[in-house]
mmCIF file of C-alpha atoms in Angstrom:
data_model
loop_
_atom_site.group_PDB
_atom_site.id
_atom_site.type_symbol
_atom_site.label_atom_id
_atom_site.label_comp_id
_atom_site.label_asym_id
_atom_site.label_seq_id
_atom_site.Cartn_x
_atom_site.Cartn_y
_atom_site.Cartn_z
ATOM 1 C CA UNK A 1 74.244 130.258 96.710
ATOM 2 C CA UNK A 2 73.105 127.452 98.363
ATOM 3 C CA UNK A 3 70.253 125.305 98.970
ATOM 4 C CA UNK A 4 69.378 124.529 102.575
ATOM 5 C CA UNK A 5 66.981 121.494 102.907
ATOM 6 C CA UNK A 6 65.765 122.321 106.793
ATOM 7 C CA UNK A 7 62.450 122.987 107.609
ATOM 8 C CA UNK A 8 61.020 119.868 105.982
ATOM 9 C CA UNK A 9 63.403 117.463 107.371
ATOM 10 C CA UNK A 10 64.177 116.224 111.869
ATOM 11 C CA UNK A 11 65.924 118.458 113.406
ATOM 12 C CA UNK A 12 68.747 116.484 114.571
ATOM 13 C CA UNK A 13 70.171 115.497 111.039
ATOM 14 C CA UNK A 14 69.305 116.122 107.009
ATOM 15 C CA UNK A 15 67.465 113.393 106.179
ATOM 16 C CA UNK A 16 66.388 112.299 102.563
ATOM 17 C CA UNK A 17 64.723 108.998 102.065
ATOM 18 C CA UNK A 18 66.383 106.702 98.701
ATOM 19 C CA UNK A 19 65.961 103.056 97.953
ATOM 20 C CA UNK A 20 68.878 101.256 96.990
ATOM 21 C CA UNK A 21 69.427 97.284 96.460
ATOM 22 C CA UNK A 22 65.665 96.788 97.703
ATOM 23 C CA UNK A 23 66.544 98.388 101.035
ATOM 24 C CA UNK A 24 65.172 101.781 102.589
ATOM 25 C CA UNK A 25 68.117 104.549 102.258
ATOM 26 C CA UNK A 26 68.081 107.459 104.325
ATOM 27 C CA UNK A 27 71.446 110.084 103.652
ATOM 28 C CA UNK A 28 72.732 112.335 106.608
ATOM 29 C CA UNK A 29 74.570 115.293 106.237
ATOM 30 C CA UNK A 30 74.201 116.647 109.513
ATOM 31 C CA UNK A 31 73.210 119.646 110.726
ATOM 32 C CA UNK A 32 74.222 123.185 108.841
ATOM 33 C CA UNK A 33 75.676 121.134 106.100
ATOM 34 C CA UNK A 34 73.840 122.289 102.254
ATOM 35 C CA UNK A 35 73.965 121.143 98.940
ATOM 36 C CA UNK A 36 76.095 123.404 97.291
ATOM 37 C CA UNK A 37 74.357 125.506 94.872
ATOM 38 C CA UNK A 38 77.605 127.862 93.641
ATOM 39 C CA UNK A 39 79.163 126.721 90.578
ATOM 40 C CA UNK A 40 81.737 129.089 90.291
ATOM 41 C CA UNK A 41 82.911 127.528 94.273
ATOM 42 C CA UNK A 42 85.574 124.937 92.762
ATOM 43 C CA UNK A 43 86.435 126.889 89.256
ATOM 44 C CA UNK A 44 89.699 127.576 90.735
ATOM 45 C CA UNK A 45 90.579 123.873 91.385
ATOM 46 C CA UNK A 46 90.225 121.504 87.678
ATOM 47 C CA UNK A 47 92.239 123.890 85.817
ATOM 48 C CA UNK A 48 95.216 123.793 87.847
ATOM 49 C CA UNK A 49 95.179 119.713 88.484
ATOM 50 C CA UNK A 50 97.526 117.691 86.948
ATOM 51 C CA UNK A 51 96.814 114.348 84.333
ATOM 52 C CA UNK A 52 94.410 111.572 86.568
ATOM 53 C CA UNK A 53 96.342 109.520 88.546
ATOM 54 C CA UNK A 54 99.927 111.253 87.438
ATOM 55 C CA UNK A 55 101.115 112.610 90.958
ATOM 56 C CA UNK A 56 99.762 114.234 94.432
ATOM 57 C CA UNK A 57 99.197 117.433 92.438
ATOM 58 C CA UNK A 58 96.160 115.365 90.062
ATOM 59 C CA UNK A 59 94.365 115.553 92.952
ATOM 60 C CA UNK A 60 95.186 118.668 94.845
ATOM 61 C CA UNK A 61 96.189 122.016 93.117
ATOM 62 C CA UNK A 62 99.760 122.679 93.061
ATOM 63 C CA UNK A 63 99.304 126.118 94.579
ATOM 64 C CA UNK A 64 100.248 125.614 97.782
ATOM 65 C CA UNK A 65 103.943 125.412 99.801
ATOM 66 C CA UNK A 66 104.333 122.488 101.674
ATOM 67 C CA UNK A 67 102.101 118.876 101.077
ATOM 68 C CA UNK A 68 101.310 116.169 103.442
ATOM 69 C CA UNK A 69 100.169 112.488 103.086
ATOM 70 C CA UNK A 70 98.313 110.598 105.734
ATOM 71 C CA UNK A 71 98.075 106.946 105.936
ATOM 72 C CA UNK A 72 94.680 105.334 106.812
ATOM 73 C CA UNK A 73 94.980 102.589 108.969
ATOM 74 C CA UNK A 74 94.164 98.903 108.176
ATOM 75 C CA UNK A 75 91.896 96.861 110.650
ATOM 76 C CA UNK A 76 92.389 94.294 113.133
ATOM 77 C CA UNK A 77 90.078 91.282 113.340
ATOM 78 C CA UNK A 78 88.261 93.406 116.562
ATOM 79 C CA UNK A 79 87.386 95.858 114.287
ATOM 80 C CA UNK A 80 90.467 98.337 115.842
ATOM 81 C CA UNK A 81 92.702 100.461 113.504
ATOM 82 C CA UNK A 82 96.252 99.507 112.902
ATOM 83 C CA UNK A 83 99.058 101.542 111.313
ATOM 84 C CA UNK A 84 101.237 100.885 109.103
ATOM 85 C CA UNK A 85 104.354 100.881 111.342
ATOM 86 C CA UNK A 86 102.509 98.091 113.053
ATOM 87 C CA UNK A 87 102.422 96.151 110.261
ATOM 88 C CA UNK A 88 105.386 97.324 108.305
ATOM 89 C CA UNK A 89 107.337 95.912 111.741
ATOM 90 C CA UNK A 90 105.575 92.329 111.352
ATOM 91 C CA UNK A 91 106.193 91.948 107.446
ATOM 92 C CA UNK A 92 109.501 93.752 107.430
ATOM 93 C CA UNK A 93 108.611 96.079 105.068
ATOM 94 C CA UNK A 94 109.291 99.599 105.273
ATOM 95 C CA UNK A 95 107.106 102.727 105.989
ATOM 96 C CA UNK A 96 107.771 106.021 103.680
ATOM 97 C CA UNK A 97 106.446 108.809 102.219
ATOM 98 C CA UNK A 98 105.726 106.426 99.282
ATOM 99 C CA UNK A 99 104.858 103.664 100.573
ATOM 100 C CA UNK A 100 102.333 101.489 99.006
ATOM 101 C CA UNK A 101 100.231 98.956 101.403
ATOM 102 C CA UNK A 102 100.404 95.737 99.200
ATOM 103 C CA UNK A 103 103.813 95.370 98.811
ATOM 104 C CA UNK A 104 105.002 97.121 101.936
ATOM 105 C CA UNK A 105 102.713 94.603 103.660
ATOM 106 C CA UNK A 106 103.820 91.550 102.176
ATOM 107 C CA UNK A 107 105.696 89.376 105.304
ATOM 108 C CA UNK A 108 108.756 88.598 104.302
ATOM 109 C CA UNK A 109 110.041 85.222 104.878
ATOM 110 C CA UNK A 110 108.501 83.129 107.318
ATOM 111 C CA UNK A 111 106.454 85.792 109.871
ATOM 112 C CA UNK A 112 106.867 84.162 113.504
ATOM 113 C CA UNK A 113 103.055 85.403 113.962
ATOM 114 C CA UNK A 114 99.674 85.946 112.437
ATOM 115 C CA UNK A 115 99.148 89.500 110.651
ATOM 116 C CA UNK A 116 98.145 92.190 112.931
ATOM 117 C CA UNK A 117 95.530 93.017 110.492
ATOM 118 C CA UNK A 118 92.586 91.020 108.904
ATOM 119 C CA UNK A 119 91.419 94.137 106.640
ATOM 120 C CA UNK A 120 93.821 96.626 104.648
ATOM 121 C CA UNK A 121 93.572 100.546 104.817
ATOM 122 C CA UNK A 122 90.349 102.167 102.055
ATOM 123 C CA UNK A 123 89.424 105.165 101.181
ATOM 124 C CA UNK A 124 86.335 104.230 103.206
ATOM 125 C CA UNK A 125 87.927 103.481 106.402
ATOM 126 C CA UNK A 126 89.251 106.716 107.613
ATOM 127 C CA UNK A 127 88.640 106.472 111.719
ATOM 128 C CA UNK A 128 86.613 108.775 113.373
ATOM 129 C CA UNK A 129 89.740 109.506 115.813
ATOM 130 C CA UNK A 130 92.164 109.654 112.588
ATOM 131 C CA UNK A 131 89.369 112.669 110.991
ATOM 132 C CA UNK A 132 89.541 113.746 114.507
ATOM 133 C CA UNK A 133 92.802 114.955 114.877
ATOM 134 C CA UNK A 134 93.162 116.354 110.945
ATOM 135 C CA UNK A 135 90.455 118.454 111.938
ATOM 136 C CA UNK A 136 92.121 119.742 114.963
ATOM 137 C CA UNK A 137 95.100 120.827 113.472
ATOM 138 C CA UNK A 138 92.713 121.942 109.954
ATOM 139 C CA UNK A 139 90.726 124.055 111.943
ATOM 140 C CA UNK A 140 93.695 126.195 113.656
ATOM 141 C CA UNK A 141 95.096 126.351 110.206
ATOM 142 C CA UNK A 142 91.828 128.653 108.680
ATOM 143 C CA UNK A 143 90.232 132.215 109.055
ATOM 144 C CA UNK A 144 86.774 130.314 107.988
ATOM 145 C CA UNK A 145 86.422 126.997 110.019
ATOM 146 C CA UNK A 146 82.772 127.585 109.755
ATOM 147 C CA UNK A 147 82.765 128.004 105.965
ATOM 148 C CA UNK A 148 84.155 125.057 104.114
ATOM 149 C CA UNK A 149 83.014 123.493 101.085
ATOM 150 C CA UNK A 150 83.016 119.158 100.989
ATOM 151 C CA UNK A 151 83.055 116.798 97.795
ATOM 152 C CA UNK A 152 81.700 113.630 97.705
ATOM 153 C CA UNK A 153 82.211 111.519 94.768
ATOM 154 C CA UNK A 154 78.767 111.369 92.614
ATOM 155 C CA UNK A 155 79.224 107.559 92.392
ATOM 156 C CA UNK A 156 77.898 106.561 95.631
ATOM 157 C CA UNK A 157 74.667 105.096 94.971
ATOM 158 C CA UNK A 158 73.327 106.034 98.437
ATOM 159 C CA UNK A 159 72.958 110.204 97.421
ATOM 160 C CA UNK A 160 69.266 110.340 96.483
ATOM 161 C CA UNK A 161 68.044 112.760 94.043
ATOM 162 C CA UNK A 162 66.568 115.033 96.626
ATOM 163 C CA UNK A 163 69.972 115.793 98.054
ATOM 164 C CA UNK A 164 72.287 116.431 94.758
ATOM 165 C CA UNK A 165 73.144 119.577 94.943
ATOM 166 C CA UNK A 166 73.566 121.807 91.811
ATOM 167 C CA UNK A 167 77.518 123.004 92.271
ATOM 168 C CA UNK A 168 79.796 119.987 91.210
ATOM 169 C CA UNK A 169 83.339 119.725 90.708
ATOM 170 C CA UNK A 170 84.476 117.641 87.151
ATOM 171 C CA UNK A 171 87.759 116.646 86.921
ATOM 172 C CA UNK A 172 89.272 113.814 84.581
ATOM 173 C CA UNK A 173 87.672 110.676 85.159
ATOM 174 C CA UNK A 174 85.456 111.602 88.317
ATOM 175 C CA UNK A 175 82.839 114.053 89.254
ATOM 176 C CA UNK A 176 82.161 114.927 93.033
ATOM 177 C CA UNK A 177 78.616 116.749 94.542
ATOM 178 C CA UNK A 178 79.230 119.710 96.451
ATOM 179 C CA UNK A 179 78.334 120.785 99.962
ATOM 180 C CA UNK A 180 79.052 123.480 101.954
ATOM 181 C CA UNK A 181 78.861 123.487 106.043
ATOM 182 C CA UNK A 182 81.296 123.911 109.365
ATOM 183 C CA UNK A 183 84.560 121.698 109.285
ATOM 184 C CA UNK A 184 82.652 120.106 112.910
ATOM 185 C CA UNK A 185 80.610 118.185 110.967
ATOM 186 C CA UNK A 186 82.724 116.512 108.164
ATOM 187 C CA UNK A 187 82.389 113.207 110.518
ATOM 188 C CA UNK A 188 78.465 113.254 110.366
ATOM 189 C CA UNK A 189 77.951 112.486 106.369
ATOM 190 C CA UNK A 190 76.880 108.775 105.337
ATOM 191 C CA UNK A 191 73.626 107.137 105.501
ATOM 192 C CA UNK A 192 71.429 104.859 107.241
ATOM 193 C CA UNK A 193 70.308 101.801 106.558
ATOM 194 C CA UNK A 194 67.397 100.922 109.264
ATOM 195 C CA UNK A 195 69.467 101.275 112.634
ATOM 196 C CA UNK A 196 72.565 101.166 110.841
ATOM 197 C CA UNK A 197 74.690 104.385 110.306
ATOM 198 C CA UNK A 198 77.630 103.931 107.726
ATOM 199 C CA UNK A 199 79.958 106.889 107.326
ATOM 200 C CA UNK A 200 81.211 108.040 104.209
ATOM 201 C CA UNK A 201 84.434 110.759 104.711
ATOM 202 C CA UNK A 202 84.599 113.398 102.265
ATOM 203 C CA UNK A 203 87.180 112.881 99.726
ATOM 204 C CA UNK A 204 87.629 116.490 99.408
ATOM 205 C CA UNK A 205 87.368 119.478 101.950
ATOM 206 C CA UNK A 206 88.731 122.817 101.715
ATOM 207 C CA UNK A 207 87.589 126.048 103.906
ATOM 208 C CA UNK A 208 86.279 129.308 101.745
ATOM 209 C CA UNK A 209 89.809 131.139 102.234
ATOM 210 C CA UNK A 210 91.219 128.107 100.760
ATOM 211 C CA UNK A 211 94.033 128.452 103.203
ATOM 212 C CA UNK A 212 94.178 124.593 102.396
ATOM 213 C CA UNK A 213 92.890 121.909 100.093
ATOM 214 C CA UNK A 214 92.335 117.929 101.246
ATOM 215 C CA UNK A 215 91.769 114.999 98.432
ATOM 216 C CA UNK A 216 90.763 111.395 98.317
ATOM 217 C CA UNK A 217 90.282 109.476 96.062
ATOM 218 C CA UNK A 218 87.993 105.732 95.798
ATOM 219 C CA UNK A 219 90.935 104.011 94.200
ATOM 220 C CA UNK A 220 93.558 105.420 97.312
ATOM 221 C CA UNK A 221 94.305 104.458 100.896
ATOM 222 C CA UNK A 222 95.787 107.884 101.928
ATOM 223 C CA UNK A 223 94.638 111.111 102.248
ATOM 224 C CA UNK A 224 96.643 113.502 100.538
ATOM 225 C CA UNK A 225 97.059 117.626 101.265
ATOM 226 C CA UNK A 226 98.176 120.835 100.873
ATOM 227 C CA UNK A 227 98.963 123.987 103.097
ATOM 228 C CA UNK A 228 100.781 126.287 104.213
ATOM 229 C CA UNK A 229 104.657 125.316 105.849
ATOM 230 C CA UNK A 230 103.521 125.684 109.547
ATOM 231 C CA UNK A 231 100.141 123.625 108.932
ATOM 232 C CA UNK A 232 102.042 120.573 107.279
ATOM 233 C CA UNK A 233 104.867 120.762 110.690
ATOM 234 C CA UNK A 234 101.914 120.718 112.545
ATOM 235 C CA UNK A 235 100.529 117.577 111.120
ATOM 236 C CA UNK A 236 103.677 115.693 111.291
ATOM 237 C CA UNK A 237 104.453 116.490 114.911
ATOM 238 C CA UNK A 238 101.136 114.992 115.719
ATOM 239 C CA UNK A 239 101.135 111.539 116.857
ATOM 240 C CA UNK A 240 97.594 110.787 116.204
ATOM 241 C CA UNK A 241 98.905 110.735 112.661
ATOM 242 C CA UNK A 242 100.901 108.296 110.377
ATOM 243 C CA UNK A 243 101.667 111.601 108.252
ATOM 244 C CA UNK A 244 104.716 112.092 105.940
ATOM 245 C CA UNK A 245 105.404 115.222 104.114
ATOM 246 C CA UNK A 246 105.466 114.930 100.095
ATOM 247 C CA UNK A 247 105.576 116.903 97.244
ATOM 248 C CA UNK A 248 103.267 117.703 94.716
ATOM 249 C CA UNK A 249 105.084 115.923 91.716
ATOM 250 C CA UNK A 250 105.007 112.366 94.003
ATOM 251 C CA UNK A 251 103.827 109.922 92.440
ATOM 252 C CA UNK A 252 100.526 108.122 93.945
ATOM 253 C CA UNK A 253 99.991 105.115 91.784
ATOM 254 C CA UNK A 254 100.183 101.508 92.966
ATOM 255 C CA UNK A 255 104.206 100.972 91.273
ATOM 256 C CA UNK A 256 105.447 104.033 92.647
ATOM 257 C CA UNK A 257 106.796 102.073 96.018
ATOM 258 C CA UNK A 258 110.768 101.505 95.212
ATOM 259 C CA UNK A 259 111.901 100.779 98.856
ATOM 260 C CA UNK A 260 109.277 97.926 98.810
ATOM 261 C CA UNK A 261 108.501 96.557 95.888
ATOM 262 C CA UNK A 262 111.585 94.300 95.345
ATOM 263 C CA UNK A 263 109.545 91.590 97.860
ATOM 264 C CA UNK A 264 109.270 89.204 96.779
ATOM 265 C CA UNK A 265 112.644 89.204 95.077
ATOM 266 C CA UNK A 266 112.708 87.664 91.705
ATOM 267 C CA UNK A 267 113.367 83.955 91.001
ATOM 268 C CA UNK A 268 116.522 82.853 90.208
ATOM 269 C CA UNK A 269 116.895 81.537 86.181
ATOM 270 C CA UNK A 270 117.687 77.964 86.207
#
């Protein structure tokens, strides 16, 4: 079902040599990680999405009981992560379960001190200690933590040809390449460039007993979920997590904050 590519590539990572922008490209996908070669794998997922960009359930099946969002952190000028209480206590915004970054991050008034942050939250930027801890709590939350199948979206001009793997998953308005591997090594995908190892998290992950689904998105700054009751309590009572609990009709688009978005307040007619 699917395509290993060990045996011509090192031993220590899956290797596959691109060019991109004039530069040598090499992809890693870590050890035991494949390209996916089962189509039928994500049949269960595009039917049951809702409209792009309509709600938490366009981008993770509303099957589930209980949904969670996390909040990737922005980044400090040292490179450090910084969450969005952090900030939301310099600008005087407020943090919820639908908060949005640019106008929850907006200081208010006259700040008495520099942002804590130099660069907001990405899809990109999801810390290695952040994927960390999901994975802790993902991985006592399945039956097959050695089975789970990972989407990266087919836009990423760093995927050569030799790794695309034959199982994809369309949806409205993206398309995302299909792997299949252990939930250990869903840190260890990205590529090099000379000595230079970017990482690239999934944007989505779910085990084979689909006892839970997890969604990005390239146009988001959270990472959204689904699961069972006891797995979304779990990730809330962790506090190496900005987590909030949500439902799958919340909204996820950029106008969907109504706690923030009244800064700045409007001008006054004259």
């Amino acid at each position: 079902a699917c395509r290993p590519l060990v045996g011509r590539l090192p031993p220590a990572r899956l290797l596959v040599g691109a060019v991109a922008g004039g530069q040598n490209v090499s992809m890693s996908i870590g050890r035991s990680v494949e390209p996916c070669g089962d189509n039928a794998a994500p049949t269960w997922i595009a039917p049951r999405l809702m409209s792009f960009g309509s709600g938490v359930d366009a981008i993770v099946p509303p099957v589930f009981e209980a949904y969670a969002r996390i909040l990737h952190p922005a980044r400090a000028e040292d490179g450090s992560p910084v969450g969005w209480a952090e900030v939301a206590a310099w600008s005087g915004g407020t943090v919820h379960a639908l908060a949005q970054w640019v106008p929850m991050a907006h200081g208010r008034g006259a700040p008495q001190s520099a942002p804590p942050f130099l660069a907001p939250p990405s899809n990109r930027d999801f810390p290695l200690a952040t994927l960390a801890a999901l994975c802790d709590v993902l991985g006592r939350n399945t039956t097959t933590l050695d089975d789970c199948y990972l989407g990266l979206w087919e836009g990423y001009g760093w995927i050569p040809s030799g790794a695309v793997p034959g199982a994809r998953l369309e949806v409205p308005n993206r398309s995302y390449l299909l792997f299949r591997g252990p939930l250990s090594r869903v840190g260890k995908i990205g590529y090099w460039v000379g000595p230079h190892f970017y990482r690239q998290t999934p944007e989505l992950l779910w085990p084979a007993d689909r006892s839970w689904f997890v969604a990005g998105d390239t146009g988001l700054d959270s990472t959204y979920l689904g699961g069972s009751p006891e797995l979304i309590r779990e990730l809330l009572a962790d506090e190496r997590l900005e987590a909030w609990p949500v439902s799958a009709s919340d909204p996820i688009d950029a106008g969907s904050d109504s706690v923030n978005r009244q800064w700045p307040p409007p001008r006054p007619e004259l």
